[in-house]
Short mmCIF file of C-alpha atoms in Angstrom, two decimals:
data_model
loop_
_atom_site.label_atom_id
_atom_site.label_comp_id
_atom_site.label_asym_id
_atom_site.label_seq_id
_atom_site.Cartn_x
_atom_site.Cartn_y
_atom_site.Cartn_z
CA MET A 1 -3.80 30.23 38.87
CA VAL A 2 -5.80 30.81 35.99
CA THR A 3 -9.41 32.00 36.79
CA PHE A 4 -12.21 32.41 34.08
CA SER A 5 -14.58 35.21 33.93
CA SER A 6 -17.70 33.25 32.30
CA PRO A 7 -18.29 29.60 32.33
CA LEU A 8 -17.73 27.75 29.24
CA SER A 9 -19.99 27.24 26.50
CA PRO A 10 -20.78 23.48 25.22
CA THR A 11 -19.09 24.21 22.12
CA ARG A 12 -15.81 25.74 23.58
CA ALA A 13 -15.85 23.03 26.35
CA LEU A 14 -16.01 20.37 23.45
CA ARG A 15 -12.96 22.05 21.82
CA ALA A 16 -10.79 22.37 24.84
CA LEU A 17 -11.43 18.62 25.50
CA ALA A 18 -10.39 17.67 21.71
CA LEU A 19 -6.87 20.07 22.75
CA CYS A 20 -6.46 18.47 25.54
CA ALA A 21 -6.82 14.81 23.63
CA CYS A 22 -4.49 15.88 20.63
CA ALA A 23 -1.94 16.90 23.31
CA LEU A 24 -2.24 13.28 24.91
CA TRP A 25 -2.01 11.57 22.04
CA PRO A 26 1.64 10.89 21.12
CA ALA A 27 2.21 9.56 24.82
CA ALA A 28 -0.80 7.17 24.09
CA ALA A 29 0.20 6.10 21.06
CA GLY A 30 3.94 4.88 22.08
CA ALA A 31 2.35 2.39 24.39
CA GLU A 32 2.44 -1.07 23.38
CA ARG A 33 0.67 -4.34 24.71
CA LEU A 34 3.20 -6.58 26.81
CA LYS A 35 2.13 -9.60 24.11
CA ASP A 36 3.87 -7.69 21.31
CA LEU A 37 6.90 -6.95 23.72
CA ALA A 38 7.48 -10.18 24.81
CA SER A 39 6.90 -13.86 25.08
CA ILE A 40 5.97 -16.47 27.66
CA ALA A 41 8.91 -19.27 28.48
CA GLY A 42 8.05 -22.37 27.41
CA VAL A 43 4.94 -21.35 25.22
CA ARG A 44 6.62 -22.08 21.84
CA GLN A 45 5.88 -23.80 18.48
CA ASN A 46 7.46 -26.86 17.11
CA GLN A 47 8.31 -27.52 13.20
CA LEU A 48 6.87 -30.39 11.73
CA MET A 49 8.26 -32.25 8.65
CA GLY A 50 7.26 -35.36 6.48
CA TYR A 51 7.99 -36.80 3.19
CA GLY A 52 4.63 -37.44 0.79
CA LEU A 53 3.58 -37.77 -2.74
CA VAL A 54 1.30 -35.97 -4.57
CA VAL A 55 -0.35 -37.76 -7.52
CA GLY A 56 -3.54 -36.43 -10.06
CA LEU A 57 -0.94 -34.26 -11.76
CA ASP A 58 -1.96 -33.16 -15.40
CA GLY A 59 1.61 -34.51 -16.57
CA SER A 60 3.01 -32.25 -15.17
CA GLY A 61 4.96 -34.44 -12.28
CA ASP A 62 8.33 -35.64 -11.91
CA GLN A 63 10.33 -36.94 -14.71
CA THR A 64 10.83 -40.41 -13.19
CA THR A 65 14.29 -41.06 -15.15
CA GLN A 66 15.72 -38.26 -13.46
CA THR A 67 13.82 -38.81 -10.11
CA PRO A 68 14.43 -42.95 -9.16
CA PHE A 69 13.11 -41.99 -5.49
CA THR A 70 9.41 -40.77 -6.62
CA VAL A 71 9.21 -44.47 -8.07
CA GLN A 72 10.81 -46.26 -5.08
CA SER A 73 8.20 -44.24 -3.35
CA VAL A 74 5.25 -45.10 -5.16
CA VAL A 75 6.48 -48.82 -5.68
CA SER A 76 6.62 -49.12 -1.66
CA MET A 77 2.90 -47.57 -1.35
CA LEU A 78 1.73 -50.37 -3.71
CA GLN A 79 3.54 -52.80 -1.63
CA GLN A 80 1.58 -51.75 1.00
CA LEU A 81 -1.50 -51.22 -0.26
CA GLY A 82 -1.01 -55.22 -1.48
CA VAL A 83 0.24 -54.59 -5.06
CA ASN A 84 3.15 -56.18 -6.10
CA LEU A 85 4.60 -55.24 -9.35
CA PRO A 86 6.45 -57.67 -11.42
CA GLN A 87 10.24 -57.78 -11.24
CA GLY A 88 12.02 -56.09 -13.66
CA THR A 89 8.77 -53.44 -14.15
CA SER A 90 9.91 -49.88 -15.54
CA LEU A 91 7.34 -47.34 -14.20
CA GLN A 92 7.02 -44.19 -16.21
CA LEU A 93 5.03 -41.96 -14.58
CA LYS A 94 4.20 -38.07 -15.53
CA ASN A 95 1.22 -37.75 -12.51
CA VAL A 96 2.93 -38.47 -9.14
CA ALA A 97 5.08 -35.52 -7.94
CA ALA A 98 7.51 -36.12 -4.44
CA VAL A 99 7.20 -33.66 -2.11
CA MET A 100 8.48 -32.07 1.31
CA VAL A 101 5.16 -31.13 3.80
CA THR A 102 6.05 -28.68 6.41
CA THR A 103 4.27 -27.11 9.01
CA ALA A 104 4.46 -25.74 13.15
CA LEU A 105 2.65 -26.88 15.78
CA PRO A 106 1.51 -24.35 18.09
CA ALA A 107 1.74 -24.54 21.79
CA PHE A 108 -1.03 -26.61 23.72
CA ALA A 109 -2.31 -28.42 20.25
CA GLN A 110 -4.56 -30.95 21.05
CA PRO A 111 -5.11 -34.17 18.91
CA GLY A 112 -7.95 -33.62 16.90
CA GLN A 113 -7.34 -29.90 16.01
CA MET A 114 -6.62 -28.62 12.26
CA LEU A 115 -2.98 -26.66 10.88
CA ASP A 116 -1.98 -25.52 7.74
CA VAL A 117 0.50 -27.33 5.53
CA THR A 118 2.90 -26.03 3.02
CA VAL A 119 3.60 -28.44 0.30
CA SER A 120 6.85 -28.40 -1.79
CA SER A 121 8.47 -30.11 -4.80
CA MET A 122 11.77 -31.68 -4.32
CA GLY A 123 12.29 -33.15 -7.57
CA ASN A 124 11.81 -31.58 -11.20
CA ALA A 125 7.67 -31.61 -11.43
CA LYS A 126 6.53 -28.41 -13.35
CA SER A 127 3.49 -27.92 -11.29
CA LEU A 128 1.54 -29.19 -8.20
CA ARG A 129 -1.56 -27.36 -9.44
CA GLY A 130 -4.65 -29.80 -9.33
CA GLY A 131 -2.89 -32.32 -6.81
CA THR A 132 -3.80 -34.32 -4.32
CA LEU A 133 -1.33 -35.15 -1.19
CA LEU A 134 -1.70 -38.80 0.01
CA MET A 135 -1.48 -39.20 3.75
CA THR A 136 1.65 -38.34 5.05
CA PRO A 137 2.88 -38.38 8.54
CA LEU A 138 4.66 -35.24 10.04
CA LYS A 139 7.32 -35.93 12.29
CA GLY A 140 9.19 -33.77 14.95
CA ALA A 141 13.16 -33.27 15.62
CA ASP A 142 12.52 -36.27 17.75
CA GLY A 143 11.32 -38.58 15.32
CA GLN A 144 8.16 -39.02 16.73
CA ILE A 145 4.63 -38.43 14.46
CA TYR A 146 2.58 -35.43 15.46
CA GLY A 147 0.39 -35.22 12.84
CA MET A 148 -0.91 -36.64 9.58
CA ALA A 149 -1.64 -34.52 6.22
CA GLN A 150 -3.61 -35.33 3.15
CA GLY A 151 -5.97 -33.22 1.05
CA ASN A 152 -5.83 -30.86 -2.22
CA ILE A 153 -3.28 -28.36 -2.90
CA LEU A 154 -4.17 -24.66 -3.78
CA VAL A 155 -1.36 -23.44 -5.91
CA GLY A 156 -1.38 -19.49 -6.13
CA GLY A 157 -0.07 -19.47 -9.93
CA VAL A 158 -0.62 -20.63 -13.57
CA GLY A 159 1.09 -22.08 -16.60
CA ALA A 160 0.70 -22.85 -19.99
CA GLN A 161 3.05 -24.06 -22.50
CA ALA A 162 2.49 -25.21 -25.88
CA ALA A 163 4.77 -25.70 -29.50
CA GLY A 164 8.07 -24.24 -27.71
CA SER A 165 6.29 -21.35 -25.84
CA SER A 166 5.38 -21.12 -22.23
CA VAL A 167 3.61 -18.75 -20.03
CA GLN A 168 3.76 -19.02 -15.85
CA ILE A 169 2.48 -16.22 -13.33
CA ASN A 170 3.81 -16.67 -9.66
CA HIS A 171 5.07 -20.18 -8.39
CA LEU A 172 3.89 -23.66 -9.57
CA SER A 173 6.09 -26.12 -7.20
CA VAL A 174 4.80 -24.83 -4.07
CA GLY A 175 0.82 -25.04 -2.66
CA ARG A 176 -0.76 -24.81 0.44
CA ILE A 177 -3.54 -27.26 1.94
CA SER A 178 -5.88 -25.31 4.73
CA GLY A 179 -6.45 -27.08 7.64
CA GLY A 180 -4.45 -30.15 5.93
CA ALA A 181 -2.89 -31.49 8.75
CA THR A 182 -4.38 -33.49 12.14
CA VAL A 183 -2.45 -33.15 15.12
CA GLU A 184 -2.23 -36.42 16.52
CA ARG A 185 -0.42 -35.99 19.57
CA ALA A 186 0.23 -33.08 22.26
CA VAL A 187 3.26 -31.82 23.05
CA ALA A 188 3.62 -30.66 27.11
CA ALA A 189 3.96 -27.02 27.48
CA ALA A 190 5.01 -26.20 31.22
CA LEU A 191 4.27 -22.45 32.56
CA GLY A 192 7.62 -21.69 34.04
CA GLU A 193 7.66 -22.71 38.14
CA PRO A 194 4.68 -23.46 40.26
CA ASN A 195 4.44 -19.98 41.17
CA ALA A 196 5.89 -18.13 38.98
CA ILE A 197 6.55 -17.38 35.16
CA ARG A 198 9.34 -15.95 32.94
CA LEU A 199 8.77 -13.20 30.43
CA GLU A 200 11.25 -12.97 27.46
CA LEU A 201 11.51 -9.68 25.57
CA ASN A 202 11.85 -10.30 21.91
CA THR A 203 14.43 -7.59 21.99
CA THR A 204 17.25 -7.65 24.77
CA ASP A 205 17.04 -4.03 26.32
CA PHE A 206 17.43 -3.05 30.07
CA SER A 207 15.53 0.35 29.77
CA THR A 208 12.27 -1.69 28.23
CA ALA A 209 13.10 -4.32 30.92
CA SER A 210 13.09 -1.81 33.51
CA ARG A 211 9.79 -0.34 32.37
CA VAL A 212 8.18 -3.59 31.95
CA VAL A 213 8.49 -4.14 35.83
CA GLU A 214 7.63 -1.04 36.74
CA ALA A 215 4.40 -1.03 34.79
CA ILE A 216 3.72 -4.88 35.99
CA ASN A 217 4.37 -3.51 39.66
CA LEU A 218 2.36 -0.68 39.46
CA HIS A 219 -0.71 -2.87 38.33
CA PHE A 220 -0.31 -6.04 40.17
CA GLY A 221 1.48 -4.29 43.46
CA SER A 222 4.84 -4.27 44.49
CA GLY A 223 7.29 -7.10 44.07
CA THR A 224 5.38 -9.19 41.48
CA ALA A 225 7.88 -8.78 38.79
CA ALA A 226 11.71 -8.68 39.05
CA ALA A 227 14.11 -8.13 35.89
CA LEU A 228 16.68 -11.07 35.76
CA ASP A 229 18.71 -9.63 33.08
CA GLY A 230 18.27 -7.33 30.12
CA ARG A 231 15.59 -10.04 28.20
CA VAL A 232 14.25 -12.22 31.08
CA ILE A 233 11.65 -10.71 33.89
CA ARG A 234 10.38 -12.97 36.74
CA VAL A 235 6.68 -12.50 37.61
CA GLN A 236 5.02 -14.19 40.59
CA SER A 237 1.79 -15.89 39.21
CA PRO A 238 -0.68 -17.68 41.37
CA ASN A 239 -0.59 -21.59 41.58
CA ASN A 240 -4.30 -22.75 40.50
CA SER A 241 -4.54 -23.27 36.92
CA ASP A 242 -7.66 -21.25 36.24
CA GLN A 243 -6.39 -18.28 38.20
CA ARG A 244 -3.07 -18.16 36.35
CA VAL A 245 -4.72 -18.40 32.82
CA ALA A 246 -6.59 -15.01 33.71
CA PHE A 247 -3.38 -13.34 35.11
CA ILE A 248 -1.53 -14.08 32.24
CA GLY A 249 -4.33 -13.00 29.89
CA ALA A 250 -4.68 -9.54 32.04
CA LEU A 251 -0.40 -9.30 31.98
CA GLU A 252 -0.38 -9.57 28.51
CA SER A 253 -2.84 -6.72 27.79
CA LEU A 254 -0.71 -4.28 30.20
CA ASN A 255 0.37 -1.22 28.02
CA VAL A 256 4.20 -0.23 28.24
CA ASN A 257 6.02 2.43 26.73
CA PRO A 258 9.45 0.68 25.27
CA ALA A 259 12.71 2.32 25.35
CA GLN A 260 13.89 4.28 22.03
CA MET A 261 16.01 1.62 20.26
CA ALA A 262 19.51 2.24 19.77
CA ALA A 263 20.22 3.96 16.39
CA LYS A 264 20.95 1.61 13.60
CA VAL A 265 21.95 1.76 9.89
CA ILE A 266 21.14 -1.59 7.71
CA MET A 267 23.09 -1.75 4.49
CA ASN A 268 22.45 -4.24 1.96
CA ALA A 269 25.62 -4.81 -0.34
CA ARG A 270 23.84 -6.82 -2.55
CA THR A 271 21.21 -4.35 -3.92
CA GLY A 272 22.45 -0.91 -2.40
CA SER A 273 19.52 -0.37 -0.23
CA VAL A 274 20.07 1.51 2.98
CA VAL A 275 17.61 1.47 5.86
CA MET A 276 17.55 3.57 9.19
CA ASN A 277 15.55 2.95 12.12
CA GLN A 278 15.40 6.55 13.65
CA ALA A 279 17.02 10.07 13.00
CA VAL A 280 20.83 9.59 13.40
CA THR A 281 23.34 12.49 14.68
CA LEU A 282 26.44 13.07 13.29
CA ASP A 283 29.38 14.80 13.64
CA SER A 284 31.13 17.22 11.74
CA CYS A 285 33.12 15.75 8.80
CA ALA A 286 33.89 16.43 5.16
CA ILE A 287 33.06 14.32 2.12
CA SER A 288 34.38 14.33 -1.44
CA HIS A 289 32.98 12.20 -4.12
CA GLY A 290 34.55 11.99 -7.46
CA ASN A 291 34.88 8.62 -9.96
CA LEU A 292 37.59 7.48 -11.68
CA SER A 293 36.85 4.82 -14.76
CA VAL A 294 39.80 2.82 -16.76
CA SER A 295 38.40 1.21 -19.90
CA VAL A 296 40.50 -1.15 -21.92
CA THR A 297 39.59 -2.60 -25.41
CA ALA A 298 41.51 -4.78 -27.49
CA GLU A 299 40.66 -4.95 -31.32
CA PRO A 300 41.99 -7.80 -33.10
CA GLN A 301 43.86 -7.06 -36.64
CA VAL A 302 44.75 -9.66 -39.17
CA SER A 303 48.59 -9.27 -40.89
CA GLN A 304 48.48 -10.91 -44.45
CA PRO A 305 51.22 -11.04 -46.39
CA ASN A 306 50.89 -11.45 -50.48
CA ALA A 307 49.96 -14.48 -52.14
CA LEU A 308 53.82 -15.03 -53.34
CA ALA A 309 55.83 -13.27 -50.39
CA GLY A 310 56.00 -17.07 -48.60
CA GLY A 311 55.00 -15.20 -44.98
CA ARG A 312 51.83 -16.50 -43.04
CA THR A 313 49.00 -14.61 -41.62
CA VAL A 314 48.92 -13.45 -38.03
CA VAL A 315 46.80 -12.05 -35.76
CA THR A 316 47.65 -9.44 -33.41
CA GLN A 317 45.87 -7.44 -30.89
CA SER A 318 45.77 -3.59 -30.89
CA ALA A 319 44.86 -2.23 -27.31
CA GLN A 320 43.41 1.20 -26.66
CA ILE A 321 43.41 2.64 -23.05
CA ASP A 322 40.81 5.14 -21.99
CA ILE A 323 40.99 7.07 -18.76
CA LYS A 324 37.58 9.01 -17.35
CA LYS A 325 37.85 11.09 -14.22
CA GLU A 326 34.55 13.26 -13.32
CA PRO A 327 35.10 15.99 -11.35
CA GLY A 328 34.99 15.59 -7.29
CA LYS A 329 32.82 17.36 -5.18
CA VAL A 330 33.42 17.77 -1.51
CA LEU A 331 30.20 18.23 0.95
CA LEU A 332 30.50 19.68 4.02
CA VAL A 333 28.34 17.95 6.76
CA LYS A 334 27.71 20.21 9.92
CA GLY A 335 27.57 18.26 13.61
CA GLY A 336 23.98 17.28 14.58
CA ALA A 337 23.03 16.82 10.96
CA SER A 338 20.60 13.99 10.71
CA LEU A 339 21.42 11.21 8.67
CA ALA A 340 18.40 11.71 6.00
CA GLU A 341 19.61 15.18 5.38
CA VAL A 342 23.32 13.64 4.43
CA VAL A 343 21.57 10.86 2.07
CA LYS A 344 19.72 13.60 0.18
CA ALA A 345 22.75 15.91 0.35
CA LEU A 346 24.80 12.68 -1.29
CA ASN A 347 22.19 11.98 -3.77
CA ALA A 348 22.19 15.44 -4.81
CA ILE A 349 25.87 15.42 -5.82
CA GLY A 350 25.41 12.26 -7.96
CA ALA A 351 26.10 9.69 -5.36
CA SER A 352 25.04 6.01 -6.40
CA PRO A 353 23.74 3.83 -4.44
CA GLN A 354 27.16 1.72 -3.97
CA ASP A 355 29.08 4.95 -3.25
CA LEU A 356 26.55 5.67 -0.40
CA LEU A 357 27.64 2.55 1.19
CA ALA A 358 31.55 3.33 0.74
CA ILE A 359 31.00 6.92 2.00
CA LEU A 360 28.52 5.30 5.49
CA GLN A 361 31.64 3.02 6.17
CA ALA A 362 34.24 5.53 6.18
CA MET A 363 31.88 7.84 8.00
CA LYS A 364 31.25 5.10 10.60
CA ALA A 365 35.35 4.72 10.60
CA ALA A 366 35.91 7.82 11.17
CA GLY A 367 33.67 8.33 13.98
CA SER A 368 31.08 10.60 12.41
CA LEU A 369 28.20 8.36 12.23
CA ARG A 370 26.87 7.98 15.62
CA ALA A 371 25.03 4.54 14.91
CA GLU A 372 25.59 0.57 14.84
CA LEU A 373 26.30 -0.15 11.10
CA GLU A 374 25.31 -3.52 10.30
CA ILE A 375 25.93 -4.64 6.74
CA ILE A 376 23.81 -7.74 5.20
#
């Protein structure tokens, strides 16, 4: 028991509260909302895609001789509008480009809602800047039309060329239309069973699943949630739609402390980058580093006889082989050292990124690296 000889002054009381807040801050900072850790089964978006034409380009459209499908699309569109071209007409268009229009239909989207669309050139158009997308049906994987897209394209780049010189900033063959598509058909989404919903964790983890179940049962009562496996959690919910929406809203706002993820090291073999998600412990090991380079150079030499010798000119190759060996260094890594310390030590002895990839792979094969090694 701790006793105080005199009551705390207001200043000392504020300091004590600040110290308590600092002491509790790390625990509160580790909590995440349940909506950031899991999603509700059945609530998902659907991809939509369509083929269309962009008109109004300033001479930067498809070259029709190399993209005949652009001309076929224009002819087909004109026929639907009542314009019949004479037989044998060859269109040389410069202001039209064939494009693919893509977007995602969110869950519970209703007819009349607006969606953002991305317009991408599929021919050899130089730029879509200033173009207008004509009415394009957007279809799902089942072939049904779920939206219609049309509007002016916004391209986040600029380019110019003249006299054989060109300057380009950012990408010109892809643009975006904000609110450029209208939903024409809704997709039914069922929220699980009549009296239950299923939560699906973004990452499979049995520890996190058990903590989510514990947090839900602590807030809504025992028996409300039960984990089916390391990813799916079954939660009892009201049957009434209004009550179910309010219940899901309260459920998503729960704070859960997720379990610490497994130690993992990601290596990119193309760029030589190494990324680790947390401190990784190592067992004691010794690492040697040294480079051996062999270079072979060949120089042509011409042997030409005298004019009256009767011989012929011969070209021979003179090869020169050079072997260069740098002094190797041995690095001793003590057990319990973090991977960050190892990388720092390897950089100190001059290990290149590609050397670092090979060393980490060897450490993993030797059993010294206590982490999952993933190469992308």
